[in-house]
Amino acid sequence: MSVEQIAPIITKALSANKTEQDEAQEQLNNFKPHPDYATSLLSILLRQDAPLAARQMAGVLLKQFVESSWTECPHNATKDVVKANILPGLGDSISKIRSSVAAVISEIACLDFPDNWTGVFDNLLAMLASGEPNQVHGVMKVLSELSNDITDNQVYTVAPVLFPQLIGLFQNENLWTCN
């Protein structure tokens, strides 16, 4: 399965025609077990030249995949590709895409951090410290989503490093007033 195969199905899923939607949903459900399903969705989500609605739908489908199938997914290489390539989406120029990417990252982090995604927090902190407004906004969306799900053990790992970064961020109004 490739992006070229799944993109038209996503477009069909967005159709106003209920029959087309149902057919597309069935096709998407059939693709779920395929090793390239998640990476194809990620590619569409991050693709700047794809229609916004298709990108958003890919984000929703990827989040649903993580929620329902990530833990049982036997394709570790797929998981690794998603985790290695999703973070730059936090800097997307479109706020809705940053939010979608943040939701997916938050779901993966809840399942894989810290044991199976050791570098994510350091990468998020680096993006936060970058001062690039879109990245800062994207990371703040992730942190907002994670704040509801973080465990006591994760707090002890995260808080000592995160709080000084947040204080620095809030002292610079230009960084936290991103539109």
Coordinates of C-alpha atoms in Angstrom, one line a residue:
M1 CA 0.0 0.0 0.0
S2 CA 1.3 3.4 -0.8
V3 CA 0.2 7.0 -0.3
E4 CA -1.0 7.0 -3.9
Q5 CA -3.4 4.1 -3.1
I6 CA -4.8 5.4 0.2
A7 CA -5.1 9.2 -0.7
P8 CA -8.0 8.7 -3.1
I9 CA -9.8 6.5 -0.5
I10 CA -9.4 9.2 2.1
T11 CA -10.9 11.7 -0.4
K12 CA -13.8 9.3 -1.0
A13 CA -14.3 9.0 2.7
L14 CA -14.9 12.8 2.8
S15 CA -17.5 12.6 0.1
A16 CA -21.0 13.9 0.8
N17 CA -22.3 10.6 -0.7
K18 CA -23.0 8.2 2.1
T19 CA -22.5 5.1 -0.1
E20 CA -19.0 6.4 -1.1
Q21 CA -18.2 7.1 2.5
D22 CA -19.2 3.6 3.6
E23 CA -17.2 2.0 0.8
A24 CA -14.2 4.1 1.6
Q25 CA -14.5 3.3 5.3
E26 CA -14.6 -0.4 4.5
Q27 CA -11.5 -0.1 2.3
L28 CA -9.7 1.8 5.0
N29 CA -10.6 -0.9 7.6
N30 CA -9.2 -3.5 5.2
F31 CA -5.9 -1.6 5.0
K32 CA -5.4 -1.3 8.8
P33 CA -3.4 -4.5 9.2
H34 CA -1.0 -3.6 6.3
P35 CA 2.4 -2.6 7.6
D36 CA 2.4 0.7 5.5
Y37 CA -1.1 1.9 6.7
A38 CA 0.2 4.1 9.5
T39 CA 3.1 5.5 7.5
S40 CA 0.9 6.2 4.5
L41 CA -1.5 8.2 6.8
L42 CA 1.5 10.0 8.3
S43 CA 2.8 10.9 4.8
I44 CA -0.6 12.4 3.9
L45 CA -0.9 14.3 7.2
L46 CA 2.5 15.9 6.7
R47 CA 2.2 16.5 3.0
Q48 CA 2.0 20.3 2.4
D49 CA 0.5 20.0 -1.0
A50 CA -2.4 17.7 0.0
P51 CA -5.8 19.2 0.5
L52 CA -6.4 20.3 4.1
A53 CA -9.5 18.1 4.5
A54 CA -7.5 15.0 3.4
R55 CA -4.6 15.9 5.8
Q56 CA -7.0 16.3 8.7
M57 CA -8.8 13.0 7.9
A58 CA -5.4 11.3 7.7
G59 CA -4.6 12.7 11.2
V60 CA -7.9 11.4 12.6
L61 CA -7.4 8.0 11.1
L62 CA -3.8 7.8 12.4
K63 CA -4.9 8.8 15.9
Q64 CA -7.6 6.2 15.7
F65 CA -5.1 3.6 14.6
V66 CA -2.8 4.5 17.5
E67 CA -5.7 4.3 20.0
S68 CA -7.0 1.0 18.7
S69 CA -4.1 -0.9 17.2
W70 CA -0.7 0.6 18.3
T71 CA 0.0 -1.7 21.2
E72 CA -0.9 -4.9 19.3
C73 CA 0.7 -3.7 16.0
P74 CA 3.4 -6.3 15.1
H75 CA 5.2 -4.0 12.8
N76 CA 7.8 -2.3 15.0
A77 CA 9.5 -0.8 11.9
T78 CA 6.2 1.0 11.1
K79 CA 6.1 2.4 14.7
D80 CA 9.7 3.5 14.4
V81 CA 9.1 5.3 11.1
V82 CA 6.0 7.1 12.5
K83 CA 7.9 8.2 15.7
A84 CA 10.9 9.3 13.7
N85 CA 9.0 11.4 11.2
I86 CA 6.0 12.9 13.1
L87 CA 7.7 15.5 15.2
P88 CA 8.4 18.0 12.4
G89 CA 4.6 18.2 11.8
L90 CA 4.4 20.2 15.0
G91 CA 5.9 23.1 13.1
D92 CA 3.4 23.0 10.3
S93 CA 2.1 26.4 9.1
I94 CA -1.5 25.3 9.6
S95 CA -2.7 25.3 13.2
K96 CA -5.3 22.5 12.6
I97 CA -2.5 20.2 11.3
R98 CA -0.3 21.0 14.3
S99 CA -3.2 20.1 16.6
S100 CA -3.8 16.9 14.7
V101 CA -0.1 16.0 14.9
A102 CA 0.0 16.9 18.6
A103 CA -3.0 14.6 19.2
V104 CA -1.2 11.6 17.5
I105 CA 2.1 12.3 19.3
S106 CA 0.2 12.5 22.7
E107 CA -1.4 9.1 22.1
I108 CA 1.8 7.5 21.1
A109 CA 3.7 9.1 24.0
C110 CA 1.0 7.8 26.5
L111 CA 1.7 4.3 25.2
D112 CA 5.4 4.4 24.5
F113 CA 7.1 7.0 26.7
P114 CA 9.6 6.6 28.3
D115 CA 10.5 3.0 27.6
N116 CA 9.8 2.8 23.9
W117 CA 10.2 6.4 22.8
T118 CA 13.1 7.6 24.9
G119 CA 14.1 10.7 22.8
V120 CA 10.7 12.2 22.4
F121 CA 10.8 14.5 25.4
D122 CA 14.3 15.8 24.6
N123 CA 13.1 16.5 21.0
L124 CA 10.0 18.3 22.3
L125 CA 12.1 20.4 24.7
A126 CA 14.5 21.3 21.8
M127 CA 11.5 22.4 19.7
L128 CA 10.2 24.4 22.6
A129 CA 13.6 26.1 23.0
S130 CA 13.9 26.8 19.3
G131 CA 11.7 29.9 19.6
E132 CA 10.0 29.1 16.3
P133 CA 6.4 30.1 16.9
N134 CA 4.7 27.2 15.1
Q135 CA 6.9 24.6 16.8
V136 CA 6.3 26.2 20.2
H137 CA 2.6 26.1 19.6
G138 CA 2.7 22.5 18.4
V139 CA 4.7 21.4 21.5
M140 CA 2.4 23.3 23.8
K141 CA -0.5 21.4 22.2
V142 CA 1.3 18.1 22.9
L143 CA 2.0 19.1 26.5
S144 CA -1.6 20.2 27.0
E145 CA -2.9 16.8 25.7
L146 CA -0.3 14.9 27.8
S147 CA -1.2 16.8 31.0
N148 CA -4.4 14.8 31.3
D149 CA -2.7 11.4 30.8
I150 CA 0.7 11.7 32.4
T151 CA 1.5 9.2 35.2
D152 CA 3.1 9.9 38.5
N153 CA 6.3 8.2 37.4
Q154 CA 6.4 10.3 34.2
V155 CA 5.9 13.6 36.2
Y156 CA 9.1 12.9 38.1
T157 CA 11.0 12.5 34.8
V158 CA 9.4 15.4 33.1
A159 CA 8.8 18.2 35.6
P160 CA 12.4 19.1 36.6
V161 CA 13.3 19.7 33.0
L162 CA 10.0 21.0 31.7
F163 CA 9.2 23.7 34.2
P164 CA 12.3 25.8 33.7
Q165 CA 11.7 25.7 29.9
L166 CA 8.1 26.8 30.4
I167 CA 9.1 29.7 32.7
G168 CA 11.5 30.9 30.0
L169 CA 8.8 30.5 27.4
F170 CA 6.2 32.5 29.3
Q171 CA 8.7 35.3 29.9
N172 CA 8.9 35.8 26.2
E173 CA 5.4 36.9 25.0
N174 CA 6.4 36.6 21.3
L175 CA 6.7 32.8 21.7
W176 CA 3.4 32.0 23.3
T177 CA 1.1 34.2 21.4
C178 CA 1.2 32.2 18.2
N179 CA -2.0 32.3 16.1

